[in-house]
Amino acid sequence: MMRFATLIKNPADWMKGAGPHSDVVMTSRVRLARNLRGYPFPGFSQERQRIELLERARPVVEELPEMRDGYSEDYTDLSKIRKQVLVERHLVSREHAARSSGCAVVVDRKQSISIMINEEDHFRIQGIRPGLNLTSAFEVVDRVDTELESLLPYAFDPKLGYLTACPTNLGTGMRASVMLHLPALVLTEQINPVIKAIGKIGLAVRGLYGEGTEALGNLFQISNQHTLGEAEPEIIAQIEKVIEGVVRSEVTARAKLKEDHQTMLRDQIGRAFAILRYAHILTSKEALNLLSMLRLGADLDLVGNCDRSLIDMLLLEIQPAHLQLNAARELSPEERDSMRADLTRTRLQSIDGPGSFPTSQSNNGGTTSPTNDE
Amino acid sequence: MKCDVCENEATVFLTQIINGQMTTVNLCETCSKAKGVTEETGFGLAEAFLSPSHRAESDTMEIVCDACGFTASQLKKIGRMGCPECYAAFRDGLDGLLRNMHKGTRHVGKRPSHTSAVVPQILPRQRATTLKDSPPPAPVAPPAVPPPDLAKLRAELDLAVKEERYEDAARLKSEIENLQPKASK
């Protein structure tokens, strides 16, 4: 079995931002909710029932071909910080991390599949792929699900489908969600109508942490709300189609920004780089928003020598639990803000930064020298 | 930011967009747990359960799940079932609830191929409510009069999406959906 340290040291492919439409689509995730017959749902079961189910199911899950030699941990053995790191990596849900006895998570070696045991449902099987690739994420969880179903008695009803703790998950038990980076739609103030339209066709839009419309880091999650009455491929095709539309709008908005508002765009990106490169105190919110601008700059070739994967890893590493894991101790919010800035200063050393001069001039020498505005 | 319920610092921020109406709720850890807001759709659901029509319906008698002892009032309160058998115990009114929540009331999609999982659990007991069940297909929208050209609508939808006319796209989408049960299933 894989150790926690090994898991963390080796970032998954989906964390490094390389997939279809990766400039706009960070990740595609599909999760299936599954339950066993004869056991109450975790939210209404006694601890001994959860432990009984865990002891029965965990060895079966660990032995699935996809999950073999992966990472598997009982929550009673996992510190709060480590659990939170798994949340920040989207390998477990917040709700699951808040639980303890009778819960476990199993992650495959490639970190593209995670199976939570005794979440809101007995099983939450999740697949993650980089970029826009819900179909591939679904194929993975579908395969794991089919294997698991042959080994354990699922609660399934011919009319209602997979029976889940919450009726909102009934039927397919599938939630397909896509994480989008939409800085240009936010900057050009087109984001609200887009969100509104998406809501109208029955999809949910949330920020990275479920916050308001102007989400942190311009990151938005879009997912299906309906799980009953439509087959999985239909649901996925619908979301992908909608997302492709959003991606086109974002790309158009980026091109327009670059063409019509070049100075403003360069200013924003330049400021973002400067702060990330030289600040000593950075809150999580500020860092996320600045990294978003830098990512936009990198995608528009306005930041020299800046690889998207560096930014995407930073987006993970600046989060509170990752910082604390790195420091190997609990940190106060002030300490975190300081260590976060240390981290971005160090990582951005290797980047040339946004060019300081208009494109017409061929000055490649001191790209980090300040512009003289006045 | 302060919690909408108490005075503590809010740590859970919930934004829901239902039919284009956006609502934002800020809650602290404790209140979010109390409200069951940890799962994305849980909150709206809880409200659905607490809506007056549902309340009036099930206040008259307390239904209890034989298998796990979960009660109808617990269901109302947390918006979740106690065990898989609860779906049979609380089947009355379920269709109405599911209709508000989903595209239909009947599962379409993957089925376990392994026989042990396909033991029908709900249907036999639901014979009691055959009246409600009698027209099985198209539970959401009654099949429309002769379907207008579905392919044409799809093409219009494509165009609308391409041209970023999302309002039009949404309208076309729902028109197509209304036709779907008859035309393609």
Coordinates of C-alpha atoms in Angstrom, one line a residue:
Chain A
M1 CA 0.0 0.0 0.0
M2 CA 1.0 3.5 -0.8
R3 CA 2.0 5.9 2.1
F4 CA 0.5 9.4 2.6
A5 CA 3.9 11.0 1.9
T6 CA 4.2 9.2 -1.4
L7 CA 0.7 10.3 -2.4
I8 CA 1.5 13.9 -1.7
K9 CA 4.9 14.0 -3.2
N10 CA 3.6 12.7 -6.6
P11 CA 1.1 15.1 -8.0
A12 CA -1.5 13.6 -10.2
D13 CA -1.6 14.4 -13.9
W14 CA -4.8 16.3 -13.4
M15 CA -3.2 18.7 -11.0
K16 CA -0.8 19.8 -13.6
G17 CA -3.3 21.3 -16.1
A18 CA -2.9 19.3 -19.2
G19 CA -6.0 18.1 -20.9
P20 CA -8.6 19.2 -23.5
H21 CA -9.3 23.0 -23.1
S22 CA -6.9 23.1 -20.1
D23 CA -6.5 26.8 -20.5
V24 CA -10.1 27.2 -19.3
V25 CA -11.1 23.8 -17.9
M26 CA -9.1 22.8 -14.8
T27 CA -10.6 19.4 -14.1
S28 CA -13.5 17.1 -14.9
R29 CA -14.9 15.0 -12.1
V30 CA -17.6 12.3 -12.0
R31 CA -18.8 10.7 -8.8
L32 CA -21.2 7.9 -8.2
A33 CA -23.2 7.4 -5.0
R34 CA -23.7 3.8 -4.1
N35 CA -25.1 2.0 -1.1
L36 CA -25.4 -1.6 0.2
R37 CA -28.6 -3.3 1.0
G38 CA -29.2 -4.1 4.7
Y39 CA -27.3 -1.2 6.2
P40 CA -28.7 2.1 7.2
F41 CA -27.2 5.1 5.5
P42 CA -24.1 6.5 7.3
G43 CA -25.9 9.6 8.5
F44 CA -28.5 7.4 10.3
S45 CA -26.4 4.4 11.4
Q46 CA -24.7 3.6 14.6
E47 CA -21.0 3.7 14.9
R48 CA -20.7 -0.1 15.1
Q49 CA -22.8 -0.5 12.0
R50 CA -20.5 1.9 10.1
I51 CA -17.5 0.0 11.4
E52 CA -19.1 -3.3 10.4
L53 CA -19.7 -2.1 6.8
L54 CA -16.2 -0.6 6.6
E55 CA -14.6 -3.8 7.7
R56 CA -16.6 -5.7 5.2
A57 CA -16.2 -3.3 2.3
R58 CA -12.7 -1.8 2.6
P59 CA -10.8 -5.0 1.8
V60 CA -13.0 -5.5 -1.2
V61 CA -12.4 -2.0 -2.4
E62 CA -8.7 -2.2 -1.9
E63 CA -8.5 -5.4 -4.0
L64 CA -10.3 -3.9 -7.0
P65 CA -7.9 -4.1 -10.0
E66 CA -7.9 -0.3 -10.3
M67 CA -7.2 0.3 -6.7
R68 CA -4.6 -2.3 -5.9
D69 CA -1.4 -0.9 -4.4
G70 CA -3.1 2.5 -3.9
Y71 CA -3.5 4.6 -0.8
S72 CA -6.0 3.4 1.8
E73 CA -6.5 5.0 5.2
D74 CA -8.9 4.6 8.1
Y75 CA -10.0 8.1 9.3
T76 CA -9.2 7.2 12.9
D77 CA -5.5 7.1 11.8
L78 CA -5.5 10.3 9.9
S79 CA -4.7 13.7 11.4
K80 CA -7.0 16.7 10.8
I81 CA -4.3 18.4 8.6
R82 CA -3.9 15.3 6.4
K83 CA -7.6 15.0 5.9
Q84 CA -7.7 18.6 4.9
V85 CA -4.9 18.1 2.4
L86 CA -7.0 15.4 0.8
V87 CA -9.9 17.9 0.7
E88 CA -7.8 20.5 -0.9
R89 CA -6.7 18.0 -3.5
H90 CA -10.4 17.1 -4.2
L91 CA -9.7 13.5 -3.3
V92 CA -12.3 13.5 -0.5
S93 CA -15.2 15.8 0.2
R94 CA -15.4 18.3 3.1
E95 CA -18.2 16.4 4.6
H96 CA -16.3 13.1 4.6
A97 CA -13.2 14.7 6.1
A98 CA -15.4 15.9 9.0
R99 CA -16.2 12.3 9.9
S100 CA -13.9 9.9 11.7
S101 CA -14.6 6.5 13.1
G102 CA -16.0 4.0 10.5
C103 CA -14.8 6.0 7.6
A104 CA -12.0 5.4 5.1
V105 CA -10.7 6.6 1.8
V106 CA -9.0 4.5 -0.9
V107 CA -7.1 6.3 -3.7
D108 CA -5.6 4.6 -6.7
R109 CA -1.9 5.0 -7.5
K110 CA -2.5 7.6 -10.2
Q111 CA -4.8 9.6 -7.9
S112 CA -7.4 9.6 -10.6
I113 CA -9.9 7.5 -8.6
S114 CA -10.9 7.9 -5.0
I115 CA -13.5 5.9 -3.1
M116 CA -14.9 7.3 0.1
I117 CA -16.4 4.8 2.4
N118 CA -19.2 5.9 4.6
E119 CA -19.6 9.4 3.3
E120 CA -23.2 10.5 3.1
D121 CA -23.6 7.3 1.1
H122 CA -21.8 4.0 1.8
F123 CA -19.6 4.7 -1.2
R124 CA -18.7 7.7 -3.2
I125 CA -16.7 6.6 -6.2
Q126 CA -15.0 9.6 -7.8
G127 CA -12.9 9.9 -11.0
I128 CA -10.9 13.0 -11.9
R129 CA -9.4 13.9 -15.3
P130 CA -7.5 17.0 -16.4
G131 CA -9.3 19.4 -18.7
L132 CA -12.7 18.8 -20.2
N133 CA -13.1 15.1 -20.2
L134 CA -16.1 14.0 -18.3
T135 CA -16.6 11.0 -20.6
S136 CA -13.2 9.6 -19.6
A137 CA -13.8 10.3 -15.9
F138 CA -17.1 8.5 -16.2
E139 CA -15.6 5.5 -17.9
V140 CA -13.2 5.1 -15.0
V141 CA -15.8 5.2 -12.3
D142 CA -18.2 3.1 -14.3
R143 CA -15.6 0.3 -14.6
V144 CA -14.8 0.4 -10.8
D145 CA -18.5 0.5 -10.1
T146 CA -19.2 -2.6 -12.2
E147 CA -16.5 -4.5 -10.4
L148 CA -17.7 -3.5 -7.0
E149 CA -21.3 -4.4 -7.9
S150 CA -20.3 -7.9 -8.6
L151 CA -18.8 -8.3 -5.2
L152 CA -21.2 -6.4 -2.9
P153 CA -25.0 -6.3 -2.8
Y154 CA -26.0 -2.8 -4.0
A155 CA -29.3 -1.1 -3.0
F156 CA -30.9 -0.7 -6.4
D157 CA -34.5 -0.4 -7.3
P158 CA -35.7 -0.9 -10.9
K159 CA -37.9 2.2 -10.8
L160 CA -35.8 4.5 -8.6
G161 CA -32.4 3.4 -9.6
Y162 CA -29.5 3.5 -7.2
L163 CA -30.9 4.2 -3.7
T164 CA -29.1 7.1 -2.0
A165 CA -29.3 8.8 1.3
C166 CA -30.4 12.0 -0.3
P167 CA -33.3 11.8 -2.8
T168 CA -31.4 14.4 -4.9
N169 CA -28.9 11.8 -5.9
L170 CA -31.4 9.1 -6.7
G171 CA -31.4 7.3 -10.0
T172 CA -27.9 7.3 -11.5
G173 CA -26.3 8.6 -8.3
M174 CA -24.0 10.5 -10.6
R175 CA -22.7 14.0 -10.2
A176 CA -20.6 15.3 -13.0
S177 CA -18.7 18.5 -12.4
V178 CA -16.3 20.7 -14.2
M179 CA -14.0 23.3 -12.6
L180 CA -13.6 26.3 -14.9
H181 CA -11.2 29.2 -14.8
L182 CA -13.1 32.2 -16.2
P183 CA -11.1 35.3 -15.6
A184 CA -11.9 37.1 -18.8
L185 CA -15.7 36.6 -18.4
V186 CA -15.3 38.1 -14.9
L187 CA -13.2 41.0 -16.1
T188 CA -15.5 41.8 -19.0
E189 CA -18.5 41.5 -16.6
Q190 CA -20.2 38.8 -18.7
I191 CA -20.1 36.2 -16.0
N192 CA -23.5 36.9 -14.5
P193 CA -25.6 36.3 -17.6
V194 CA -23.6 33.2 -18.4
I195 CA -24.2 31.8 -14.9
K196 CA -27.9 32.7 -15.1
A197 CA -28.3 30.9 -18.4
I198 CA -26.5 27.8 -17.1
G199 CA -28.8 27.8 -14.1
K200 CA -31.8 27.9 -16.3
I201 CA -30.9 24.7 -18.0
G202 CA -30.8 22.8 -14.8
L203 CA -27.1 22.9 -14.0
A204 CA -25.6 24.2 -10.7
V205 CA -22.8 26.8 -10.6
R206 CA -20.6 27.3 -7.6
G207 CA -17.4 29.0 -6.7
L208 CA -14.3 27.1 -5.6
Y209 CA -15.6 27.2 -2.1
G210 CA -19.2 27.6 -3.0
E211 CA -19.0 31.4 -2.5
G212 CA -20.8 34.1 -4.4
T213 CA -20.7 34.9 -8.1
E214 CA -17.3 36.5 -8.2
A215 CA -15.7 33.3 -7.1
L216 CA -12.2 33.1 -5.6
G217 CA -9.6 32.9 -8.2
N218 CA -12.2 33.2 -10.9
L219 CA -12.8 29.5 -10.4
F220 CA -16.3 28.1 -11.0
Q221 CA -17.7 24.6 -10.7
I222 CA -20.6 23.6 -12.9
S223 CA -22.4 20.3 -12.3
N224 CA -25.7 18.6 -13.0
Q225 CA -28.5 18.8 -10.5
H226 CA -30.8 16.1 -11.8
T227 CA -29.9 12.4 -11.4
L228 CA -33.2 10.7 -12.1
G229 CA -34.9 10.4 -15.4
E230 CA -31.8 10.7 -17.6
A231 CA -29.1 8.3 -18.5
E232 CA -25.5 9.0 -17.6
P233 CA -24.2 9.6 -21.2
E234 CA -27.0 12.1 -21.8
I235 CA -26.2 14.0 -18.6
I236 CA -22.6 14.1 -19.5
A237 CA -23.2 15.1 -23.1
Q238 CA -25.4 17.9 -22.0
I239 CA -22.8 19.3 -19.6
E240 CA -20.0 19.0 -22.1
K241 CA -22.0 20.8 -24.7
V242 CA -22.8 23.6 -22.3
I243 CA -19.1 23.8 -21.1
E244 CA -17.9 24.0 -24.7
G245 CA -20.1 27.0 -25.1
V246 CA -18.7 28.6 -22.0
V247 CA -15.2 27.8 -23.1
R248 CA -15.8 29.6 -26.4
S249 CA -17.2 32.6 -24.6
E250 CA -14.2 32.7 -22.3
V251 CA -11.7 32.4 -25.2
T252 CA -13.5 35.1 -27.1
A253 CA -13.5 37.4 -24.1
R254 CA -9.7 36.7 -23.6
A255 CA -9.0 37.6 -27.2
K256 CA -11.1 40.8 -26.9
L257 CA -9.3 41.8 -23.8
K258 CA -5.9 41.3 -25.4
E259 CA -7.0 43.3 -28.4
D260 CA -9.1 46.1 -27.0
H261 CA -7.8 46.4 -23.4
Q262 CA -4.2 45.5 -23.6
T263 CA -3.0 48.1 -21.2
M264 CA -5.5 47.2 -18.5
L265 CA -4.8 43.5 -19.0
R266 CA -1.0 43.9 -18.8
D267 CA -1.4 46.1 -15.8
Q268 CA -3.5 43.5 -13.9
I269 CA -1.1 40.7 -14.8
G270 CA 2.0 42.8 -14.0
R271 CA 0.6 43.7 -10.6
A272 CA -0.3 40.1 -9.9
F273 CA 3.2 38.9 -10.8
A274 CA 4.8 41.7 -8.8
I275 CA 2.9 41.0 -5.6
L276 CA 3.2 37.2 -5.8
R277 CA 7.0 37.7 -6.6
Y278 CA 7.8 40.2 -3.8
A279 CA 5.1 40.2 -1.1
H280 CA 5.8 38.9 2.4
I281 CA 2.2 38.5 3.5
L282 CA -0.5 36.9 1.3
T283 CA -4.0 35.8 2.4
S284 CA -5.4 32.8 0.7
K285 CA -8.0 35.0 -1.1
E286 CA -5.5 37.5 -2.4
A287 CA -3.1 34.7 -3.6
L288 CA -5.9 32.8 -5.4
N289 CA -7.0 36.0 -7.2
L290 CA -3.5 37.0 -8.2
L291 CA -2.6 33.4 -9.3
S292 CA -5.7 33.5 -11.5
M293 CA -4.4 36.7 -13.2
L294 CA -1.0 35.1 -13.7
R295 CA -2.6 32.0 -15.1
L296 CA -4.5 34.2 -17.6
G297 CA -1.2 36.0 -18.5
A298 CA 0.5 32.6 -19.0
D299 CA -2.3 31.4 -21.2
L300 CA -2.2 34.6 -23.3
D301 CA 1.6 34.4 -23.6
L302 CA 2.0 37.6 -21.7
V303 CA 4.2 36.1 -19.0
G304 CA 7.6 34.9 -20.2
N305 CA 8.7 31.4 -19.4
C306 CA 5.7 30.6 -17.2
D307 CA 4.3 27.1 -17.3
R308 CA 0.7 26.6 -16.4
S309 CA 1.5 23.5 -14.3
L310 CA 3.6 25.7 -12.0
I311 CA 0.6 27.9 -11.3
D312 CA -1.8 25.0 -10.9
M313 CA 0.5 23.4 -8.4
L314 CA 0.7 26.7 -6.5
L315 CA -3.0 26.9 -6.4
L316 CA -3.0 23.7 -4.4
E317 CA 0.1 24.4 -2.3
I318 CA -0.9 27.8 -1.1
Q319 CA -4.0 26.3 0.6
P320 CA -4.0 26.2 4.4
A321 CA -3.6 22.4 5.0
H322 CA -0.9 22.1 2.3
L323 CA 1.1 24.9 4.0
Q324 CA 0.7 23.2 7.4
L325 CA 1.7 19.8 6.0
N326 CA 4.7 21.4 4.5
A327 CA 5.7 23.1 7.8
A328 CA 4.9 19.8 9.6
R329 CA 3.0 21.7 12.3
E330 CA -0.2 23.7 12.8
L331 CA 0.1 27.3 11.8
S332 CA -1.8 30.4 12.8
P333 CA -3.5 32.3 10.0
E334 CA -0.7 35.0 10.2
E335 CA 2.0 32.4 9.9
R336 CA 0.2 30.9 7.0
D337 CA 0.0 34.2 5.2
S338 CA 3.7 34.7 5.6
M339 CA 4.6 31.2 4.5
R340 CA 2.2 31.5 1.6
A341 CA 4.1 34.5 0.4
D342 CA 7.5 32.7 1.0
L343 CA 6.2 30.0 -1.3
T344 CA 5.0 32.2 -4.1
R345 CA 8.2 34.3 -4.0
T346 CA 10.4 31.3 -4.2
R347 CA 8.4 29.5 -7.0
L348 CA 8.2 32.6 -9.2
Q349 CA 11.9 33.1 -9.2
S350 CA 12.2 30.9 -12.2
I351 CA 9.7 32.9 -14.2
D352 CA 10.8 35.9 -16.3
G353 CA 7.6 37.7 -15.6
P354 CA 5.4 39.8 -17.8
G355 CA 7.3 42.0 -20.2
S356 CA 7.6 45.6 -19.1
F357 CA 7.7 47.2 -22.5
P358 CA 5.2 47.4 -25.3
T359 CA 5.5 44.5 -27.8
S360 CA 6.9 46.7 -30.5
Q361 CA 10.2 47.1 -28.6
S362 CA 12.6 44.2 -28.5
N363 CA 14.0 44.7 -25.0
N364 CA 14.6 41.3 -23.5
G365 CA 17.2 42.2 -21.0
G366 CA 15.6 43.4 -17.8
T367 CA 12.2 42.0 -17.9
T368 CA 11.7 42.5 -14.2
S369 CA 12.6 46.1 -14.1
P370 CA 9.8 48.4 -13.2
T371 CA 7.9 50.5 -15.7
N372 CA 8.1 54.2 -15.5
D373 CA 4.5 55.3 -15.6
E374 CA 5.1 58.9 -14.5
Chain B
M1 CA -18.5 37.7 7.2
K2 CA -21.1 36.9 9.7
C3 CA -23.3 33.8 9.8
D4 CA -26.9 34.5 8.6
V5 CA -28.3 32.6 11.5
C6 CA -26.1 33.4 14.5
E7 CA -23.3 35.9 15.1
N8 CA -20.4 33.6 14.5
E9 CA -17.9 34.0 11.6
A10 CA -19.3 32.3 8.5
T11 CA -17.2 29.6 7.0
V12 CA -19.7 27.9 4.7
F13 CA -20.9 29.9 1.7
L14 CA -23.7 28.5 -0.3
T15 CA -24.8 29.8 -3.6
Q16 CA -27.7 28.2 -5.3
I17 CA -29.1 29.0 -8.6
I18 CA -32.5 27.6 -9.2
N19 CA -34.4 28.6 -12.3
G20 CA -32.0 31.5 -12.7
Q21 CA -32.7 32.8 -9.2
M22 CA -29.5 33.1 -7.3
T23 CA -29.6 32.9 -3.5
T24 CA -26.5 33.2 -1.3
V25 CA -26.4 31.9 2.3
N26 CA -23.5 32.4 4.6
L27 CA -23.3 30.1 7.6
C28 CA -20.9 29.2 10.4
E29 CA -19.7 25.6 10.8
T30 CA -22.2 24.8 13.5
C31 CA -25.2 26.3 11.7
S32 CA -24.2 24.7 8.4
K33 CA -24.2 21.3 10.2
A34 CA -27.5 22.0 11.9
K35 CA -29.0 22.9 8.5
G36 CA -27.4 19.9 6.7
V37 CA -25.8 22.2 4.2
T38 CA -22.7 20.1 3.7
E39 CA -24.0 18.5 0.6
E40 CA -24.6 20.8 -2.3
T41 CA -28.3 20.3 -2.9
G42 CA -29.2 19.4 0.7
F43 CA -30.3 22.9 1.6
G44 CA -32.8 23.4 -1.2
L45 CA -34.1 19.9 -0.4
A46 CA -34.6 20.6 3.2
E47 CA -36.7 23.6 2.2
A48 CA -38.7 21.4 -0.2
F49 CA -39.4 19.1 2.6
L50 CA -40.4 21.9 4.9
S51 CA -42.8 23.5 2.4
P52 CA -46.3 23.9 3.8
S53 CA -47.9 21.4 1.4
H54 CA -45.6 18.6 2.5
R55 CA -45.9 19.5 6.1
A56 CA -49.7 19.5 6.1
E57 CA -49.7 16.1 4.3
S58 CA -47.5 14.2 6.7
D59 CA -48.3 15.9 10.0
T60 CA -51.4 13.9 10.2
M61 CA -49.7 10.6 11.0
E62 CA -46.2 9.5 11.7
I63 CA -44.9 6.9 9.3
V64 CA -41.9 4.9 10.4
C65 CA -39.6 2.7 8.3
D66 CA -39.8 -0.9 9.5
A67 CA -36.3 -1.7 8.6
C68 CA -34.4 1.1 10.4
G69 CA -36.9 3.0 12.5
F70 CA -36.5 6.3 10.7
T71 CA -39.5 8.5 10.9
A72 CA -41.3 10.8 8.5
S73 CA -40.5 13.8 10.7
Q74 CA -36.8 13.0 10.6
L75 CA -37.0 12.9 6.9
K76 CA -38.7 16.2 6.8
K77 CA -36.1 17.7 9.1
I78 CA -32.9 16.5 7.4
G79 CA -34.1 15.8 3.9
R80 CA -32.4 12.4 3.8
M81 CA -33.6 8.8 4.1
G82 CA -32.5 6.5 6.9
C83 CA -31.8 3.4 4.9
P84 CA -32.6 2.0 1.4
E85 CA -35.9 0.6 2.6
C86 CA -37.1 4.0 3.6
Y87 CA -37.9 4.7 -0.1
A88 CA -40.6 2.1 0.3
A89 CA -41.8 3.3 3.7
F90 CA -42.1 6.9 2.6
R91 CA -43.2 6.3 -1.0
D92 CA -46.4 8.4 -0.6
G93 CA -45.7 11.8 -1.9
L94 CA -42.3 10.7 -3.2
D95 CA -43.2 11.1 -6.8
G96 CA -44.3 14.7 -6.4
L97 CA -41.1 15.4 -4.6
L98 CA -38.9 13.7 -7.2
R99 CA -40.7 15.5 -10.0
N100 CA -39.7 18.8 -8.5
M101 CA -36.2 17.7 -8.0
H102 CA -35.4 15.7 -11.2
K103 CA -36.1 15.3 -14.9
G104 CA -38.4 12.4 -14.2
T105 CA -39.5 10.0 -11.6
R106 CA -38.2 6.8 -13.2
H107 CA -34.6 5.7 -13.4
V108 CA -33.1 5.6 -16.9
G109 CA -29.5 4.6 -17.1
K110 CA -27.1 2.1 -15.7
R111 CA -28.4 -1.0 -14.0
P112 CA -26.4 -3.5 -12.1
S113 CA -25.8 -6.5 -14.3
H114 CA -25.0 -8.7 -11.3
T115 CA -28.3 -10.4 -10.3
S116 CA -27.9 -10.1 -6.5
A117 CA -28.2 -6.3 -6.8
V118 CA -31.3 -6.2 -8.9
V119 CA -33.8 -7.6 -6.4
P120 CA -36.7 -5.2 -6.7
Q121 CA -37.3 -3.5 -3.4
I122 CA -39.8 -0.8 -3.9
L123 CA -42.0 -1.9 -6.7
P124 CA -43.8 -4.8 -5.1
R125 CA -44.9 -2.7 -2.2
Q126 CA -45.8 0.1 -4.4
R127 CA -48.6 -1.8 -6.0
A128 CA -50.7 -0.3 -3.4
T129 CA -50.5 3.0 -5.2
T130 CA -51.1 1.7 -8.7
L131 CA -53.4 4.5 -9.5
K132 CA -50.7 7.0 -9.4
D133 CA -48.4 4.7 -11.3
S134 CA -50.7 3.7 -14.0
P135 CA -49.3 5.8 -16.9
P136 CA -45.7 4.8 -16.5
P137 CA -43.9 6.6 -19.4
A138 CA -43.3 10.3 -19.5
P139 CA -43.7 11.2 -15.9
V140 CA -42.5 14.8 -16.2
A141 CA -44.3 16.3 -19.1
P142 CA -47.3 14.9 -20.8
P143 CA -46.3 13.9 -24.4
A144 CA -46.9 16.9 -26.6
V145 CA -49.1 17.0 -29.7
P146 CA -47.3 15.9 -32.9
P147 CA -43.6 16.7 -32.3
P148 CA -42.3 19.6 -34.2
D149 CA -39.1 18.9 -35.9
L150 CA -36.7 17.8 -33.2
A151 CA -33.7 18.0 -35.5
K152 CA -34.5 21.5 -36.4
L153 CA -34.8 22.5 -32.7
R154 CA -31.5 20.8 -32.0
A155 CA -29.9 22.8 -34.8
E156 CA -31.3 26.0 -33.5
L157 CA -30.0 25.1 -30.1
D158 CA -26.5 24.5 -31.5
L159 CA -26.6 27.8 -33.2
A160 CA -27.9 29.6 -30.1
V161 CA -25.0 28.1 -28.0
K162 CA -22.5 29.0 -30.7
E163 CA -23.7 32.5 -30.8
E164 CA -23.8 32.6 -27.0
R165 CA -27.5 33.4 -26.9
Y166 CA -27.9 31.5 -23.7
E167 CA -31.4 32.7 -23.0
D168 CA -32.5 31.3 -26.3
A169 CA -30.5 28.2 -25.7
A170 CA -32.3 27.6 -22.4
R171 CA -35.7 28.0 -24.0
L172 CA -34.8 25.7 -26.9
K173 CA -33.3 23.2 -24.5
S174 CA -36.5 22.9 -22.5
E175 CA -38.6 22.7 -25.7
I176 CA -36.4 19.8 -26.8
E177 CA -36.7 18.2 -23.4
N178 CA -40.4 18.4 -23.5
L179 CA -40.4 16.5 -26.7
Q180 CA -37.8 13.9 -25.7
P181 CA -39.9 11.3 -24.1
K182 CA -42.1 10.8 -27.1
A183 CA -39.5 11.3 -29.8
S184 CA -36.4 9.5 -28.7
K185 CA -37.1 7.2 -25.8

